[in-house]
Coordinates of C-alpha atoms and ligand atoms in Angstrom, one line a residue:
X15 CA 110.8 82.8 83.5
X16 CA 113.0 85.0 85.7
X17 CA 111.0 87.3 88.0
X18 CA 111.6 91.0 87.3
X19 CA 111.7 92.8 90.6
X20 CA 112.5 96.2 92.2
X21 CA 114.7 96.8 95.2
X22 CA 113.9 99.7 97.6
X23 CA 116.3 100.8 100.3
X24 CA 114.9 103.1 103.0
X25 CA 117.2 105.7 104.7
X26 CA 115.3 107.2 107.6
X27 CA 117.5 110.2 108.2
X28 CA 116.6 113.9 107.5
X29 CA 118.3 117.2 108.4
X30 CA 115.0 118.4 109.8
X31 CA 111.4 117.3 109.6
X32 CA 109.1 119.1 107.2
X33 CA 105.8 120.0 108.7
X34 CA 103.6 118.0 106.2
X35 CA 105.7 114.8 106.1
X36 CA 104.4 111.5 107.6
X37 CA 107.1 109.3 106.2
X38 CA 109.2 107.1 108.5
X39 CA 112.0 109.6 108.9
X40 CA 113.8 111.2 111.8
X41 CA 116.0 114.3 112.4
X42 CA 118.9 114.1 114.8
X43 CA 119.6 110.3 114.4
X44 CA 122.5 110.7 112.0
X45 CA 124.8 109.2 114.7
X46 CA 123.1 105.9 113.9
X47 CA 124.0 106.1 110.2
X48 CA 127.1 103.8 110.3
X49 CA 125.3 101.1 112.2
X50 CA 122.2 101.5 110.0
X51 CA 124.2 100.9 106.8
X52 CA 125.8 97.8 108.4
X53 CA 122.3 96.6 109.2
X54 CA 121.1 97.2 105.6
X55 CA 124.1 95.0 104.4
X56 CA 123.2 92.3 107.0
X57 CA 119.5 92.4 106.0
X58 CA 120.5 92.0 102.4
X59 CA 122.6 88.9 103.3
X60 CA 119.7 87.4 105.3
X61 CA 117.1 87.9 102.6
X62 CA 119.1 87.4 99.4
X63 CA 118.7 83.6 99.2
X64 CA 115.0 83.9 99.0
X65 CA 115.4 86.3 96.0
X66 CA 118.0 84.3 94.2
X67 CA 115.5 83.6 91.4
X68 CA 114.7 87.3 90.8
X69 CA 116.4 89.8 88.5
X70 CA 116.2 93.3 89.8
X71 CA 115.6 95.9 87.2
X72 CA 115.7 98.9 89.5
X73 CA 117.0 100.1 92.8
X74 CA 115.6 103.1 94.7
X75 CA 117.4 104.7 97.6
X76 CA 114.6 106.7 99.3
X77 CA 113.6 108.0 102.6
X78 CA 114.3 110.2 104.3
X79 CA 117.3 111.7 102.7
X80 CA 119.9 109.2 101.5
X81 CA 122.2 112.1 100.7
X82 CA 122.7 112.9 104.4
X83 CA 125.2 110.0 104.1
X84 CA 128.7 110.4 102.5
X85 CA 128.7 109.4 98.8
X86 CA 131.4 106.8 99.7
X87 CA 129.0 105.1 102.1
X88 CA 126.3 105.0 99.4
X89 CA 128.9 103.6 97.0
X90 CA 129.9 100.8 99.4
X91 CA 126.2 100.0 100.0
X92 CA 125.3 99.8 96.3
X93 CA 128.3 97.6 95.6
X94 CA 127.2 95.3 98.4
X95 CA 123.7 95.1 97.1
X96 CA 125.0 94.3 93.7
X97 CA 126.9 91.4 95.2
X98 CA 123.9 90.2 97.1
X99 CA 121.2 90.5 94.4
X100 CA 121.1 89.9 90.7
X101 CA 120.8 93.6 89.7
X102 CA 120.7 94.0 85.9
X103 CA 123.9 95.8 84.6
X104 CA 121.6 98.5 83.1
X105 CA 119.2 98.7 86.0
X106 CA 117.9 102.1 86.9
X107 CA 119.4 103.2 90.2
X108 CA 117.7 106.2 91.8
X109 CA 118.8 108.2 94.8
X110 CA 116.5 110.8 96.4
X111 CA 118.4 114.0 97.2
X112 CA 117.7 117.1 99.3
X113 CA 119.1 120.2 97.5
X114 CA 120.9 121.3 100.7
X115 CA 122.9 118.1 100.9
X116 CA 124.5 117.9 97.5
X117 CA 127.1 119.7 95.4
X118 CA 128.9 118.7 92.3
X119 CA 131.8 116.6 93.8
X120 CA 129.2 114.8 95.9
X121 CA 127.0 114.0 92.9
X122 CA 130.0 112.9 90.9
X123 CA 130.6 110.4 93.7
X124 CA 127.0 109.2 93.5
X125 CA 127.2 108.7 89.7
X126 CA 130.5 106.8 90.1
X127 CA 128.7 104.6 92.6
X128 CA 126.3 103.6 89.9
X129 CA 123.4 106.0 90.5
X130 CA 121.7 106.7 87.2
X131 CA 118.8 108.9 88.3
X132 CA 118.5 111.7 90.9
X133 CA 115.2 112.6 92.4
X134 CA 115.4 116.0 94.0
X135 CA 112.9 117.3 96.5
X136 CA 112.4 120.8 95.2
X137 CA 108.7 121.3 96.0
X138 CA 108.5 124.9 94.9
X139 CA 110.6 127.8 93.6
X140 CA 108.6 130.3 95.7
X141 CA 110.2 131.0 99.1
X142 CA 106.8 131.7 100.7
X143 CA 105.6 128.3 99.7
X144 CA 108.8 126.6 100.9
X145 CA 108.4 128.4 104.2
X146 CA 104.8 127.3 104.5
X147 CA 105.9 123.7 103.9
X148 CA 108.7 124.1 106.4
X149 CA 111.4 123.1 103.9
X150 CA 114.8 124.2 104.9
X151 CA 116.2 124.7 101.4
X152 CA 115.8 127.9 99.3
X153 CA 115.0 128.3 95.6
X154 CA 118.6 129.2 95.1
X155 CA 119.9 126.0 96.6
X156 CA 117.5 124.0 94.4
X157 CA 118.8 125.7 91.3
X158 CA 122.4 125.1 92.4
X159 CA 121.7 121.4 93.1
X160 CA 120.2 121.0 89.6
X161 CA 123.1 122.8 88.0
X162 CA 125.5 120.5 90.0
X163 CA 123.6 117.4 88.8
X164 CA 124.0 118.4 85.2
X165 CA 127.7 119.2 85.7
X166 CA 128.3 115.9 87.5
X167 CA 127.6 113.8 84.5
X168 CA 124.8 112.0 82.6
X169 CA 121.8 111.0 84.7
X170 CA 118.1 111.4 84.6
X171 CA 116.9 114.1 87.0
X172 CA 113.5 114.2 88.5
X173 CA 112.1 117.2 90.4
X174 CA 109.5 116.6 93.1
X175 CA 107.0 119.5 93.3
X176 CA 104.0 120.0 95.6
X177 CA 101.1 122.3 94.9
X178 CA 98.3 123.7 97.1
X179 CA 100.3 124.7 100.2
X180 CA 98.9 127.6 102.2
X181 CA 100.1 130.9 100.6
X182 CA 100.5 129.5 97.1
X183 CA 98.5 131.2 94.4
X184 CA 97.8 129.9 90.9
X185 CA 100.4 132.5 89.6
X186 CA 103.0 131.2 92.0
X187 CA 102.5 127.6 90.9
X188 CA 102.7 128.8 87.3
X189 CA 106.0 130.4 88.0
X190 CA 107.3 127.2 89.7
X191 CA 106.2 125.1 86.7
X192 CA 107.7 127.6 84.2
X193 CA 111.1 127.5 86.0
X194 CA 111.0 123.7 86.3
X195 CA 110.2 123.4 82.6
X196 CA 113.0 125.9 81.7
X197 CA 115.5 123.7 83.6
X198 CA 114.5 120.7 81.5
X199 CA 114.6 117.7 83.9
X200 CA 113.7 114.4 82.3
X201 CA 111.0 113.8 84.9
X202 CA 108.6 115.7 87.1
X203 CA 106.5 114.4 90.0
X204 CA 103.8 117.0 90.9
X205 CA 101.8 116.1 94.0
X206 CA 98.7 117.8 95.4
X207 CA 99.5 118.6 99.1
X208 CA 97.5 116.3 101.3
X209 CA 97.1 117.0 105.1
X210 CA 98.1 114.0 107.2
X211 CA 96.5 114.3 110.7
X212 CA 99.6 113.0 112.6
X213 CA 101.9 115.7 111.4
X214 CA 102.7 119.2 112.7
X215 CA 100.8 120.7 109.7
X216 CA 97.9 118.4 110.3
X217 CA 97.7 119.5 113.9
X218 CA 97.8 123.2 112.8
X219 CA 95.0 122.6 110.4
X220 CA 93.0 120.8 113.0
X221 CA 93.5 123.7 115.4
X222 CA 92.4 126.2 112.8
X223 CA 95.8 127.9 112.7
X224 CA 96.3 127.1 109.0
X225 CA 93.5 126.6 106.4
X226 CA 93.4 123.2 104.6
X227 CA 94.3 123.2 100.9
X228 CA 91.4 124.5 98.7
X229 CA 90.3 121.6 96.5
X230 CA 89.1 123.9 93.7
X231 CA 92.4 125.7 93.6
X232 CA 94.3 122.4 93.6
X233 CA 92.1 121.2 90.7
X234 CA 93.0 124.4 88.8
X235 CA 96.7 123.9 89.6
X236 CA 96.4 120.3 88.4
X237 CA 94.8 121.5 85.1
X238 CA 97.6 124.0 84.7
X239 CA 100.2 121.3 85.3
X240 CA 98.7 119.0 82.7
X241 CA 98.5 121.7 80.0
X242 CA 101.9 123.3 80.8
X243 CA 103.9 120.0 81.0
X244 CA 102.0 118.5 78.0
X245 CA 102.9 121.6 75.9
X246 CA 106.6 121.2 77.0
X247 CA 106.7 117.6 75.7
X248 CA 106.2 115.7 79.0
X249 CA 104.0 112.6 78.9
X250 CA 101.5 112.4 81.7
X251 CA 102.0 108.7 82.5
X252 CA 100.6 108.4 86.1
X253 CA 98.3 110.6 88.1
X254 CA 101.2 112.6 89.6
X255 CA 104.1 111.8 87.2
X256 CA 105.2 113.3 83.9
X257 CA 108.3 112.2 81.9
X258 CA 110.0 113.1 78.6
X259 CA 109.6 110.2 76.2
X260 CA 111.7 107.2 77.2
X261 CA 112.3 108.5 80.8
X262 CA 109.5 107.0 82.8
X263 CA 110.6 105.8 86.3
X264 CA 111.2 102.1 85.9
X265 CA 111.0 101.5 89.7
X266 CA 107.7 103.2 90.3
X267 CA 106.2 101.6 87.2
X268 CA 107.0 98.3 88.9
X269 CA 104.7 99.2 91.8
X270 CA 101.9 100.3 89.5
X271 CA 102.3 97.2 87.2
X272 CA 102.1 94.9 90.3
X273 CA 105.7 93.5 89.9
X274 CA 107.4 92.1 93.1
X275 CA 109.6 94.3 95.2
X276 CA 111.9 93.9 98.1
X277 CA 112.2 96.7 100.7
X278 CA 115.2 96.9 103.0
X279 CA 115.5 99.2 106.0
X280 CA 113.3 100.4 108.8
X281 CA 109.6 100.3 107.9
X282 CA 110.3 99.2 104.3
X283 CA 107.5 97.3 102.6
X284 CA 107.9 94.2 100.3
X285 CA 105.5 92.4 98.0
X286 CA 105.7 89.0 96.2
X287 CA 103.3 86.3 95.2
X288 CA 100.3 87.9 96.9
X289 CA 102.2 88.4 100.2
X290 CA 102.9 91.8 101.5
X291 CA 105.1 92.4 104.5
X292 CA 106.8 95.2 106.2
X293 CA 109.7 95.9 108.5
X294 CA 109.5 97.3 112.0
X295 CA 109.4 101.1 111.8
X296 CA 111.6 102.5 114.6
X297 CA 115.3 102.5 113.5
X298 CA 116.5 101.3 116.9
X299 CA 114.2 98.3 116.9
X300 CA 115.3 97.5 113.3
X301 CA 119.0 97.7 114.3
X302 CA 118.5 95.4 117.2
X303 CA 116.6 92.7 115.3
X304 CA 119.1 92.6 112.5
X305 CA 122.0 92.6 114.9
X306 CA 120.5 89.5 116.5
X307 CA 120.4 87.8 113.1
X308 CA 116.7 88.0 112.6
X309 CA 114.7 89.4 109.7
X310 CA 113.2 92.7 110.9
X311 CA 109.7 91.8 109.8
X312 CA 107.0 93.8 111.6
X313 CA 103.9 92.3 110.0
X314 CA 102.5 90.7 106.9
X315 CA 99.2 90.1 105.0
X316 CA 98.2 87.7 102.3
X317 CA 96.0 89.1 99.5
X318 CA 93.2 87.0 98.2
X319 CA 92.8 86.7 94.4
X320 CA 90.0 89.1 94.6
X321 CA 92.0 91.7 96.6
X322 CA 94.9 91.3 94.3
X323 CA 92.7 91.8 91.3
X324 CA 91.2 94.9 92.8
X325 CA 94.6 96.3 93.7
X326 CA 95.9 95.8 90.2
X327 CA 92.8 97.5 88.8
X328 CA 93.2 100.5 91.1
X329 CA 96.9 100.9 90.4
X330 CA 96.6 100.3 86.7
X331 CA 93.9 102.9 86.4
X332 CA 96.3 105.5 87.8
X333 CA 98.6 105.0 84.7
X334 CA 98.3 106.3 81.2
X335 CA 98.4 102.7 79.9
X336 CA 95.2 101.9 81.9
X337 CA 93.8 98.4 82.3
X338 CA 92.4 95.7 80.0
X339 CA 88.8 96.6 79.2
X340 CA 87.6 93.2 80.5
X341 CA 88.8 94.1 84.0
X342 CA 86.0 96.6 84.2
X343 CA 82.3 96.3 84.2
X344 CA 81.5 97.2 80.5
X345 CA 78.6 99.6 81.3
X346 CA 80.8 101.5 83.8
X347 CA 83.7 101.6 81.3
X348 CA 81.4 103.0 78.6
X349 CA 80.1 105.6 81.0
X350 CA 83.6 106.8 81.9
X351 CA 84.4 107.1 78.2
X352 CA 81.1 108.9 77.5
X353 CA 81.8 111.3 80.3
X354 CA 85.2 112.2 79.0
X355 CA 86.9 110.6 82.0
X356 CA 88.5 107.7 80.1
X357 CA 89.5 106.7 76.6
X358 CA 89.3 103.2 75.1
X359 CA 92.2 102.1 72.9
X360 CA 93.8 98.8 71.9
X361 CA 91.5 96.9 74.2
X362 CA 92.5 99.0 77.2
X363 CA 90.7 101.7 79.2
X364 CA 92.8 104.6 80.4
X365 CA 91.8 107.6 82.4
X366 CA 92.1 111.1 80.7
X367 CA 93.8 114.0 82.5
X368 CA 90.3 114.9 83.8
X369 CA 89.7 111.3 84.9
X370 CA 93.1 111.1 86.7
X371 CA 92.1 114.2 88.7
X372 CA 89.2 112.1 90.0
X373 CA 91.2 108.9 90.1
X374 CA 90.5 108.3 93.8
X375 CA 86.8 108.9 93.6
X376 CA 86.5 106.8 90.4
X377 CA 88.4 103.9 91.9
X378 CA 86.4 104.1 95.1
X379 CA 83.2 103.9 93.0
X380 CA 84.6 100.6 91.7
Ligands
SF4_422 S1 113.0 115.9 103.5 FE1 111.4 114.6 102.7 S2 111.5 112.8 103.9 FE2 112.6 114.3 105.1 S3 111.1 115.3 106.4 FE3 111.1 116.5 104.5 S4 109.5 115.6 103.2 FE4 109.9 114.1 104.9

């Protein structure tokens, strides 16, 4: 049977760095963009023979901010990747987008390039919260970007939102949700803010300059999210993801279902047949390795059957489809159900909204 896989392309450029972000991204390196895209093409040529047996059902341009690059550059890259890999004609092709980097003509160019799904980093419609997160865009530019996406043509639109930043009240989060629902995107990703120590925000929290997120308030915000999005017709299909029926993200489902994926670009991760490997993180080092004709692999690990089974269990439990009941200790599964943390249906055990809130603790207990 042909392997069904996902293709991830990492673009490590951003206009500025947001204070909470620990992704492999850089501001001020845009002058490398031309060489970087050439390297992505070269890496695709180097690695495509190994993936000739796979059919790619999704492509995800993430980062970073892919939309710091001209839409023509992205179009050329997608065309090259389609030549290098067997991408299904109807594959989902997502591009992340920062509201300040897109307008209607730009988005028309992306859709013509074959992008079928836009994922916009909106985070909040409250300027106080955007300021606290050190986002450079305003609520107005997020609204304008969404309007431009709708005017550009048919595509699924996801809005990324974050709750629990310093200065955000339950009322503010409610207003952000209300506005997002009124816009009617097909998909919403709502993440609880987490503090990563090696970020500017992490250092401010460690120095006592900013309080850490209040877990009780974040739990209330999560409850509000579940009820508001549920009432608006969104299915809660993963801990932090909600979609209108038929609009779940194919690419991310691949990660949670344990399907193979290939990552191209600086720091990108790949997974296939119990092997996980990753590229070197610094863009300069990535460029040099690829330019010398080498695969830019920075490290790898091989999962044992037991590790792989545990990972599938942990990822599966994060989704609304859950996991086959026999993957769990029966007494523990029954206790989750009795405590209202999970439901049992069609031979599967799936976490409830309340269970998903505790997903990390529950999976740790396993
Ligand atoms: S725009 Fe996204 S990727 Fe770039 S710094 Fe901000 S959070 Fe990180």
